[in-house]
JSON list of N, CA and C in Angstrom, two decimals:
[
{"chain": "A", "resi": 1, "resn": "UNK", "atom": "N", "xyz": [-32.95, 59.31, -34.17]},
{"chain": "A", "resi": 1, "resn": "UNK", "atom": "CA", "xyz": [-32.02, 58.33, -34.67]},
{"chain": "A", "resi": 1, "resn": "UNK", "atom": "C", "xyz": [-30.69, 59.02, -34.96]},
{"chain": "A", "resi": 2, "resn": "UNK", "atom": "N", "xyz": [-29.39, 58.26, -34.62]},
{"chain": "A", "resi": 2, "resn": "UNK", "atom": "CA", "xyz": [-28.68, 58.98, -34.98]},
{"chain": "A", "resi": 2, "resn": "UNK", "atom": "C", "xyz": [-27.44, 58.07, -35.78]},
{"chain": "A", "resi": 3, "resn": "UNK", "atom": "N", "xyz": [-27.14, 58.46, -36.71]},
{"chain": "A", "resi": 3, "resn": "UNK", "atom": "CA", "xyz": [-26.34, 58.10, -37.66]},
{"chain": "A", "resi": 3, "resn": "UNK", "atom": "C", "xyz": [-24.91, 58.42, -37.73]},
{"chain": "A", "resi": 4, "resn": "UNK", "atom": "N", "xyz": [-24.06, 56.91, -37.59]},
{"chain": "A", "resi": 4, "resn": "UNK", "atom": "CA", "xyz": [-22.54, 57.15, -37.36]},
{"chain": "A", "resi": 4, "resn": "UNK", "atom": "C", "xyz": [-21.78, 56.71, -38.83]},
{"chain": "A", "resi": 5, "resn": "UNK", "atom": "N", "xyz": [-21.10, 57.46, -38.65]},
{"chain": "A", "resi": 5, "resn": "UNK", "atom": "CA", "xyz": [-20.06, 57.12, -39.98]},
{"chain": "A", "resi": 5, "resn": "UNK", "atom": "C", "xyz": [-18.92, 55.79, -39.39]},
{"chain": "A", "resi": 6, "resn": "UNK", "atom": "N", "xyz": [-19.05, 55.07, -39.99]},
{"chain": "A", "resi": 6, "resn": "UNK", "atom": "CA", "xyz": [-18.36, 54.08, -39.79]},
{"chain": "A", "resi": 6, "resn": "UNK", "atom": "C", "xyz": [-16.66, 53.92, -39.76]},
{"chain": "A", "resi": 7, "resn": "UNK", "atom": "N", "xyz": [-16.41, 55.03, -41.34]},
{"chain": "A", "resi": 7, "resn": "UNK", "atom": "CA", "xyz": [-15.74, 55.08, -41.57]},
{"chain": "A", "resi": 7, "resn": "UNK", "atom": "C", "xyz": [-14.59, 56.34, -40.54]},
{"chain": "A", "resi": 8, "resn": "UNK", "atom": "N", "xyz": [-14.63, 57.23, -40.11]},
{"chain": "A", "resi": 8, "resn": "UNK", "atom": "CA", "xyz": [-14.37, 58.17, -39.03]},
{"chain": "A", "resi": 8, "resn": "UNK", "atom": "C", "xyz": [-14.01, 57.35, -37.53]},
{"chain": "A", "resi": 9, "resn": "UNK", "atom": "N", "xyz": [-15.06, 55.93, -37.13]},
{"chain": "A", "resi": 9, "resn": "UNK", "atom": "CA", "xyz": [-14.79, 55.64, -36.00]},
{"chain": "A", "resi": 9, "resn": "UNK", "atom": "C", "xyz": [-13.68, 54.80, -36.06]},
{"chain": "A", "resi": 10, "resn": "UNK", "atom": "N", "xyz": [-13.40, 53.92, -37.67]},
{"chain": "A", "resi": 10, "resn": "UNK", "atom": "CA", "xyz": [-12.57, 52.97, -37.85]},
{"chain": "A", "resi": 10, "resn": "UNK", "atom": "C", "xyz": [-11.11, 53.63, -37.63]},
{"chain": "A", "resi": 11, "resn": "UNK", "atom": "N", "xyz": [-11.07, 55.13, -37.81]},
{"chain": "A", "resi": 11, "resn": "UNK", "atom": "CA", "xyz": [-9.92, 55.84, -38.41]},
{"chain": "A", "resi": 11, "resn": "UNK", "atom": "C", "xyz": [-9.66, 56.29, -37.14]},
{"chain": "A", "resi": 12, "resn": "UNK", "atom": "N", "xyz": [-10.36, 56.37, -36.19]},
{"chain": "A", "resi": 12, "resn": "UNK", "atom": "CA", "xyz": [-10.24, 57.07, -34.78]},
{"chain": "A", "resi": 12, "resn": "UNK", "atom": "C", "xyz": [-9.74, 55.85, -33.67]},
{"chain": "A", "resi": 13, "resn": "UNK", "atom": "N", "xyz": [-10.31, 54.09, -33.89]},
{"chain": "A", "resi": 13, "resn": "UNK", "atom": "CA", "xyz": [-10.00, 52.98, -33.72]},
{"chain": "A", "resi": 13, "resn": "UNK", "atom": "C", "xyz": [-8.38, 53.09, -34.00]},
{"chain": "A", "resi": 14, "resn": "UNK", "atom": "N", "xyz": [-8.00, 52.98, -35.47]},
{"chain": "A", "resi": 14, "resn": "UNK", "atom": "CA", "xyz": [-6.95, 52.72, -35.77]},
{"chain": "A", "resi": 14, "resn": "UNK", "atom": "C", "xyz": [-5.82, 54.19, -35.03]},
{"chain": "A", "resi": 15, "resn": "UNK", "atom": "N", "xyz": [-6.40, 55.03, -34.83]},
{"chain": "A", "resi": 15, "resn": "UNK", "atom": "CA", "xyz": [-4.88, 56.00, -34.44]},
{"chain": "A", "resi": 15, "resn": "UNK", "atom": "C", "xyz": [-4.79, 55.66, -33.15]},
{"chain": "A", "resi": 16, "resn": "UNK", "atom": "N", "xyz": [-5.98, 55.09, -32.18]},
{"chain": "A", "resi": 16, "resn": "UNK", "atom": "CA", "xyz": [-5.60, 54.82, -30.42]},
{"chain": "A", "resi": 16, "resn": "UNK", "atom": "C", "xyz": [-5.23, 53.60, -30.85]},
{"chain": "A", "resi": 17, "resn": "UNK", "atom": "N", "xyz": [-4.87, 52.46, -31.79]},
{"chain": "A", "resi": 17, "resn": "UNK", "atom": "CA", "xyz": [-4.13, 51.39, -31.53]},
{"chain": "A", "resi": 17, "resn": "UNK", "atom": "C", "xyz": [-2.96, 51.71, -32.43]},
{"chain": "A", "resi": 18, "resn": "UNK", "atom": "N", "xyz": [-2.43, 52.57, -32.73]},
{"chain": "A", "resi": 18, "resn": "UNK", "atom": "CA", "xyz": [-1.06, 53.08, -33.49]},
{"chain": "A", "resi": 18, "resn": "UNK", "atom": "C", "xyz": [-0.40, 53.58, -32.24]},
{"chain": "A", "resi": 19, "resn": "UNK", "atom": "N", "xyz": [-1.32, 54.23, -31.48]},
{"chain": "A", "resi": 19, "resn": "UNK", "atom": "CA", "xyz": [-0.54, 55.04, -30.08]},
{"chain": "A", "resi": 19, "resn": "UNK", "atom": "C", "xyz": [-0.22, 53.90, -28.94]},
{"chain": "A", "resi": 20, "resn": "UNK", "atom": "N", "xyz": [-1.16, 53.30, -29.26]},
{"chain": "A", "resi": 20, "resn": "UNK", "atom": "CA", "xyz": [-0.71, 51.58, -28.14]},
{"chain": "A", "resi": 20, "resn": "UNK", "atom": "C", "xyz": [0.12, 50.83, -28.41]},
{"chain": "A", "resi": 21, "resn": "UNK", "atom": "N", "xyz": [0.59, 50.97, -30.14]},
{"chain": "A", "resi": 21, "resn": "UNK", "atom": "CA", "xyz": [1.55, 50.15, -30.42]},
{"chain": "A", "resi": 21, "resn": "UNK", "atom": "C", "xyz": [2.61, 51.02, -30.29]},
{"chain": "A", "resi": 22, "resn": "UNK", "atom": "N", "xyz": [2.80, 51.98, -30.71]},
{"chain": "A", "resi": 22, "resn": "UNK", "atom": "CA", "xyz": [4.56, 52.69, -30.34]},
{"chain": "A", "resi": 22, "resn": "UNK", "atom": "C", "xyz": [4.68, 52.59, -29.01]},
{"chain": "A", "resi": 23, "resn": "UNK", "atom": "N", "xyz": [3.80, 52.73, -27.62]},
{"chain": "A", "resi": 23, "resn": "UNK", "atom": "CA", "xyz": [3.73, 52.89, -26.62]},
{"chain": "A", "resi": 23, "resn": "UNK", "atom": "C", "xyz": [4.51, 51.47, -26.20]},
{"chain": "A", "resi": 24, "resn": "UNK", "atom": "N", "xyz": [3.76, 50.28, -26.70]},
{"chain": "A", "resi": 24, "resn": "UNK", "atom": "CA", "xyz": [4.41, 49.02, -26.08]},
{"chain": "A", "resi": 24, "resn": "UNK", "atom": "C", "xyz": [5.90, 48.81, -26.62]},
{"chain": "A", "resi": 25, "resn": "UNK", "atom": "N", "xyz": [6.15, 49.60, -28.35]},
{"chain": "A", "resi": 25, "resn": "UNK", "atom": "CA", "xyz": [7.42, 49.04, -28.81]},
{"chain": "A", "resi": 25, "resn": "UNK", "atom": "C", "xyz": [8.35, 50.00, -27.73]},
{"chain": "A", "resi": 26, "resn": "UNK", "atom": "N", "xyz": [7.79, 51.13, -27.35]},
{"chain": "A", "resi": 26, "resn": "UNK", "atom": "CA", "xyz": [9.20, 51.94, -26.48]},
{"chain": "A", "resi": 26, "resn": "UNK", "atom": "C", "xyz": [9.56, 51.48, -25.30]},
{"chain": "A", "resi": 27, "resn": "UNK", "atom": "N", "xyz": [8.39, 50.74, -24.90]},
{"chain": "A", "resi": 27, "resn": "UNK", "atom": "CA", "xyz": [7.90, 49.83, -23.23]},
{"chain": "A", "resi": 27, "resn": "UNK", "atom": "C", "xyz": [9.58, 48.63, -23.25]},
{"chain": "A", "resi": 28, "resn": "UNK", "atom": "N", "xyz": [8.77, 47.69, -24.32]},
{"chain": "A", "resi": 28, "resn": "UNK", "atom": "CA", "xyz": [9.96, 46.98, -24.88]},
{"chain": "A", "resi": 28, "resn": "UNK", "atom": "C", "xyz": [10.90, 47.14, -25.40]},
{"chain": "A", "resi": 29, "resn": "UNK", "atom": "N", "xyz": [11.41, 48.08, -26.09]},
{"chain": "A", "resi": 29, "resn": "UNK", "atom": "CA", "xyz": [12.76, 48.96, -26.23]},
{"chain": "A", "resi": 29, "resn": "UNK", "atom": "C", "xyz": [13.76, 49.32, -25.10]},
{"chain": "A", "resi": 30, "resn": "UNK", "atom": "N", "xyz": [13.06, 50.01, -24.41]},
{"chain": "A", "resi": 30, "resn": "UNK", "atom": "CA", "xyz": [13.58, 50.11, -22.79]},
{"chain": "A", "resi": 30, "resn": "UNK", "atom": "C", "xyz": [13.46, 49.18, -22.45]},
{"chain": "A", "resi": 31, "resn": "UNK", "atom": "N", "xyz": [13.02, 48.05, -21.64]},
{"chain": "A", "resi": 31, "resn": "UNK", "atom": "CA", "xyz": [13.57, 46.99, -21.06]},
{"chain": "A", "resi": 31, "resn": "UNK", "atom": "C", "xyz": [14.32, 46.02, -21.60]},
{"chain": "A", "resi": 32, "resn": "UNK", "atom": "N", "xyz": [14.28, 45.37, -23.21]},
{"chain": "A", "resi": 32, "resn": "UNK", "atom": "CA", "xyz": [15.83, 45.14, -23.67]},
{"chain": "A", "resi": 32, "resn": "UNK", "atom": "C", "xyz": [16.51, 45.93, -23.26]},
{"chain": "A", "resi": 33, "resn": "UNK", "atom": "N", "xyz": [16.91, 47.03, -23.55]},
{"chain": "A", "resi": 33, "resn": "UNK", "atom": "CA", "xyz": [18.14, 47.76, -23.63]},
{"chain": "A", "resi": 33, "resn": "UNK", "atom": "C", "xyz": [18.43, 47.49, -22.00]},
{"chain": "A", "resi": 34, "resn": "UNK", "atom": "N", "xyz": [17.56, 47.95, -20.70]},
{"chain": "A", "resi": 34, "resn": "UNK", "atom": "CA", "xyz": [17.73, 47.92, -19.82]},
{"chain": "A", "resi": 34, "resn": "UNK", "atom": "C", "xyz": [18.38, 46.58, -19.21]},
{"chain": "A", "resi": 35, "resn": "UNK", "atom": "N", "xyz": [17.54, 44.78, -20.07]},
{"chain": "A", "resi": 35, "resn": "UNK", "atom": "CA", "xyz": [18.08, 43.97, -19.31]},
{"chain": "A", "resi": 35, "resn": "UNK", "atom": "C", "xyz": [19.34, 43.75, -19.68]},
{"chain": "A", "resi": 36, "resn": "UNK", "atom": "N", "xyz": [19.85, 44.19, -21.24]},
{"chain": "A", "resi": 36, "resn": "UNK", "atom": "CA", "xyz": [20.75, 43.83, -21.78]},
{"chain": "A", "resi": 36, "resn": "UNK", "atom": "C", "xyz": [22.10, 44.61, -20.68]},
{"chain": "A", "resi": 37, "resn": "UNK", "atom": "N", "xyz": [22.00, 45.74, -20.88]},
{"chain": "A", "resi": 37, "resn": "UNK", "atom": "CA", "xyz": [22.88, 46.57, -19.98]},
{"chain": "A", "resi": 37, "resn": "UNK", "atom": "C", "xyz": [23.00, 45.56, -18.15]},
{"chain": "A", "resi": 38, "resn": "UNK", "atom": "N", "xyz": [22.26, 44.97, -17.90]},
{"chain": "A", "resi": 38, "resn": "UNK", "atom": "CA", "xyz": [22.47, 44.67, -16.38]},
{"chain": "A", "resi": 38, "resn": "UNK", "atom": "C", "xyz": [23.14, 43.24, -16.89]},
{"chain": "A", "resi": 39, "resn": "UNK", "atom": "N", "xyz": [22.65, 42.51, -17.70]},
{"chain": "A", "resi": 39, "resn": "UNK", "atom": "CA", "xyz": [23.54, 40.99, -18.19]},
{"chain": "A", "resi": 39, "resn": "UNK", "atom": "C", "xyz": [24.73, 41.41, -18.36]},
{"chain": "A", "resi": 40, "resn": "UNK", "atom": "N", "xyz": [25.10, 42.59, -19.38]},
{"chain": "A", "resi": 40, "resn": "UNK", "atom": "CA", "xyz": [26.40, 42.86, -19.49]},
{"chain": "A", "resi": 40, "resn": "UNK", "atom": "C", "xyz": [27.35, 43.07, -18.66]},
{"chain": "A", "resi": 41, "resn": "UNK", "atom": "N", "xyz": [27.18, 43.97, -17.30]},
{"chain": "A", "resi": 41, "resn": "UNK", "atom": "CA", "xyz": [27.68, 44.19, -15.86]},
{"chain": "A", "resi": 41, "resn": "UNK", "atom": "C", "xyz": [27.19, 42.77, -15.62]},
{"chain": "A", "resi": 42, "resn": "UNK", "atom": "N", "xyz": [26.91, 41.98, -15.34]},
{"chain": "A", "resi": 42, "resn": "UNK", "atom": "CA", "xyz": [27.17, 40.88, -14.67]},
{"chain": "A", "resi": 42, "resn": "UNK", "atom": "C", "xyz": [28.27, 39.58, -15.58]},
{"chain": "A", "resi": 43, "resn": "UNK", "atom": "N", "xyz": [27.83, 39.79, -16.99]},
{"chain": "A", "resi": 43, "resn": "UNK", "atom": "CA", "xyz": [28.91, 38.86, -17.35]},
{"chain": "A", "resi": 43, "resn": "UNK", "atom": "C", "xyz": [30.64, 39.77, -16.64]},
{"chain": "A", "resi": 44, "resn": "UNK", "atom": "N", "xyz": [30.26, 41.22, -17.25]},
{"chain": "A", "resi": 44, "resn": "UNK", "atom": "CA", "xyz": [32.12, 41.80, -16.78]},
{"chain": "A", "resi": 44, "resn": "UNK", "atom": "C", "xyz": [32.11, 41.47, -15.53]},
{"chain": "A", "resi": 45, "resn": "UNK", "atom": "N", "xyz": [31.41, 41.55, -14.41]},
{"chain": "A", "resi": 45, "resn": "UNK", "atom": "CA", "xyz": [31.93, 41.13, -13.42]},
{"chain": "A", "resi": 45, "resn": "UNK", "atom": "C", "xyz": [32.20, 39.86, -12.97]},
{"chain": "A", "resi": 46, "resn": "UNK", "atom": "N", "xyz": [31.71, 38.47, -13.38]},
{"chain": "A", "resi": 46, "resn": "UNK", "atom": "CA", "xyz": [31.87, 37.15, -13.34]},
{"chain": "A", "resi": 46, "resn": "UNK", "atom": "C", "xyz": [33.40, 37.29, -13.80]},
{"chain": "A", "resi": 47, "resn": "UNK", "atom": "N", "xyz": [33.92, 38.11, -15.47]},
{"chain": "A", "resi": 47, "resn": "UNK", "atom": "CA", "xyz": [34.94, 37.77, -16.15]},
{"chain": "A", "resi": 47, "resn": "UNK", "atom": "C", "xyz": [35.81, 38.08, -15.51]},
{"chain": "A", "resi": 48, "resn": "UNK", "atom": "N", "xyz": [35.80, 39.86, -14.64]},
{"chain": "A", "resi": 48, "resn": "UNK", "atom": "CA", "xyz": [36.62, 40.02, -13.98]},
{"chain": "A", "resi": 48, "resn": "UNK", "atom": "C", "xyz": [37.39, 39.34, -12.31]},
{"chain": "A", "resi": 49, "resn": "UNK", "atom": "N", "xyz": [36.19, 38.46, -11.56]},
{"chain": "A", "resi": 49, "resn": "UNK", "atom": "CA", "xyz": [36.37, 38.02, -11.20]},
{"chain": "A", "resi": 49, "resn": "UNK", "atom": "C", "xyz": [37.20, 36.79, -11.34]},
{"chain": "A", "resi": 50, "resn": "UNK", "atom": "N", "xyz": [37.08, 36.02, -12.78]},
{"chain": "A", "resi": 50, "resn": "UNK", "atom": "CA", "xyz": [37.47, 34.96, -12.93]},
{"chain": "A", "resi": 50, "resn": "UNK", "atom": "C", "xyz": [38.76, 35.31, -13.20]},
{"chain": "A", "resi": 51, "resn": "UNK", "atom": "N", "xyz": [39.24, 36.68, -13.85]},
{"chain": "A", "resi": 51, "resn": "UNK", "atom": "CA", "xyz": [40.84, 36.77, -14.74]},
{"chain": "A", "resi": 51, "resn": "UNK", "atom": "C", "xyz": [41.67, 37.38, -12.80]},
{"chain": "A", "resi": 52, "resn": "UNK", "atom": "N", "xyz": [41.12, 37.71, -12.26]},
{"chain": "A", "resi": 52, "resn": "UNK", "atom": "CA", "xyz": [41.85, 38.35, -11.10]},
{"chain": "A", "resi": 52, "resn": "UNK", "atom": "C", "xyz": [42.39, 36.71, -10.55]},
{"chain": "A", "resi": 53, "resn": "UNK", "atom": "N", "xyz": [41.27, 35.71, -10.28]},
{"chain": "A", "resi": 53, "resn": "UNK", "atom": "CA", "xyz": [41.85, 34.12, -9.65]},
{"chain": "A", "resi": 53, "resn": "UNK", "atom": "C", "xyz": [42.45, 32.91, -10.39]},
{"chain": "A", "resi": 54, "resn": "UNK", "atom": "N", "xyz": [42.72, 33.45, -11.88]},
{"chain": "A", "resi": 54, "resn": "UNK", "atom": "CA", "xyz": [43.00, 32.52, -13.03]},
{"chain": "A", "resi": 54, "resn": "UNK", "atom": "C", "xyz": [44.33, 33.08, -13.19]},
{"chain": "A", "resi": 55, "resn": "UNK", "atom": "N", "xyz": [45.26, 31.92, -12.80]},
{"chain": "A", "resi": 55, "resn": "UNK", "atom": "CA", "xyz": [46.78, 31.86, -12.52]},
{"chain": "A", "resi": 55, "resn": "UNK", "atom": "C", "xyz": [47.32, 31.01, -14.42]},
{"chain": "A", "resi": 56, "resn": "UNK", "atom": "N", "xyz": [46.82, 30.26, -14.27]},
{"chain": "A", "resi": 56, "resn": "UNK", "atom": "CA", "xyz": [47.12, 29.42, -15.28]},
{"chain": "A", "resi": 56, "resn": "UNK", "atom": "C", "xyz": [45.73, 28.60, -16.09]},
{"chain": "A", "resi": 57, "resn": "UNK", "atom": "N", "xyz": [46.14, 27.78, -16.97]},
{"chain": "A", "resi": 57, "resn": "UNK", "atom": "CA", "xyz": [45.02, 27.63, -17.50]},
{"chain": "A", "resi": 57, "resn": "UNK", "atom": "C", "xyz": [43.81, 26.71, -17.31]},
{"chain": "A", "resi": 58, "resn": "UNK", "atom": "N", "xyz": [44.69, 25.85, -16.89]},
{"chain": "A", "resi": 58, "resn": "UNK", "atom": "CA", "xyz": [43.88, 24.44, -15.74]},
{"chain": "A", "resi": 58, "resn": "UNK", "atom": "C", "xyz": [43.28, 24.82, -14.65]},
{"chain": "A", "resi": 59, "resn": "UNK", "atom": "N", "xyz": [43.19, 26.72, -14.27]},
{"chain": "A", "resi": 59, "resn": "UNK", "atom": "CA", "xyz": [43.16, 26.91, -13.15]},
{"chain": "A", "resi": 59, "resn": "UNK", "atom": "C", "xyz": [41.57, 27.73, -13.80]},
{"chain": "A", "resi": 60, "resn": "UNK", "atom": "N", "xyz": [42.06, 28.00, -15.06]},
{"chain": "A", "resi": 60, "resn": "UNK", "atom": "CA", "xyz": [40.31, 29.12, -15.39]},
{"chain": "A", "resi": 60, "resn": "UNK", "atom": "C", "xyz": [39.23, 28.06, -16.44]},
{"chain": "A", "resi": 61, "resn": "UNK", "atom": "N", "xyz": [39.99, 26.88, -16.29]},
{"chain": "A", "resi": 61, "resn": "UNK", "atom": "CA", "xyz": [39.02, 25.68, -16.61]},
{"chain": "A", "resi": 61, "resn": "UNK", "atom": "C", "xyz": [38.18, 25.27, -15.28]},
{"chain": "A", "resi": 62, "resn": "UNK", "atom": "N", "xyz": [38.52, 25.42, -14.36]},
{"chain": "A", "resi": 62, "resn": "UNK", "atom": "CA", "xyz": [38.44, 24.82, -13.08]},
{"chain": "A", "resi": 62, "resn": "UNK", "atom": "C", "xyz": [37.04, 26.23, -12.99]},
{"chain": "A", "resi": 63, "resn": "UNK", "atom": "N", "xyz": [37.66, 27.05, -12.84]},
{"chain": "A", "resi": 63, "resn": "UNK", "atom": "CA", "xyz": [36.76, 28.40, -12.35]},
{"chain": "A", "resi": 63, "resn": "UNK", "atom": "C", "xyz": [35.64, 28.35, -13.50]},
{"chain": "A", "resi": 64, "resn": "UNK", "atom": "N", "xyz": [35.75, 28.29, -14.72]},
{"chain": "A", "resi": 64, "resn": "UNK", "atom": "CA", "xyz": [34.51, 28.39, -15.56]},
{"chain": "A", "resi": 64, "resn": "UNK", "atom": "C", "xyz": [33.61, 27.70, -14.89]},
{"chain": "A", "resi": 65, "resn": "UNK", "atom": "N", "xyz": [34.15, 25.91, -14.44]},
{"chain": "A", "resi": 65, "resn": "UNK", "atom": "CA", "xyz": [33.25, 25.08, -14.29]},
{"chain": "A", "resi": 65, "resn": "UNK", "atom": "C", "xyz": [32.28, 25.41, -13.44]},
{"chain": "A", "resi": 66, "resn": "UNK", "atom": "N", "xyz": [32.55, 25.95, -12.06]},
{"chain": "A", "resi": 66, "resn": "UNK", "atom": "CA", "xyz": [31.78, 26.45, -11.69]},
{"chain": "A", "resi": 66, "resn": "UNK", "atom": "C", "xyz": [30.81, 27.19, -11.57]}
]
């Protein structure tokens, strides 16, 4: 017969789901940061696009709309 400490497996449980959780927060850390950074290059480039064809102001009402 062999006899387990309960308490040792709970503590060995809890450090592989401490390592799964920093693992997923850095997972998700990096890909915010990552999608945020690619939204950002795409809003500057929409903006820059829009201020290079926006003459006047009726003209970057017109361009937003789109």
């Amino acid at each position: 017969m062999i006899l387990v400490d309960g308490c040792e497996v709970k503590r060995k449980y809890l450090d592989i789901i401490q390592e799964i959780i920093q693992l997923l927060e850095r997972n998700i850390h990096d890909y915010i940061m990552t999608t945020n950074k690619r939204i950002s290059k795409e809003i500057q480039a929409l903006q820059d696009n829009i201020q290079g064809r926006a003459d006047t102001t009726e003209r970057l009402v017109e361009l937003e709309a789109v």
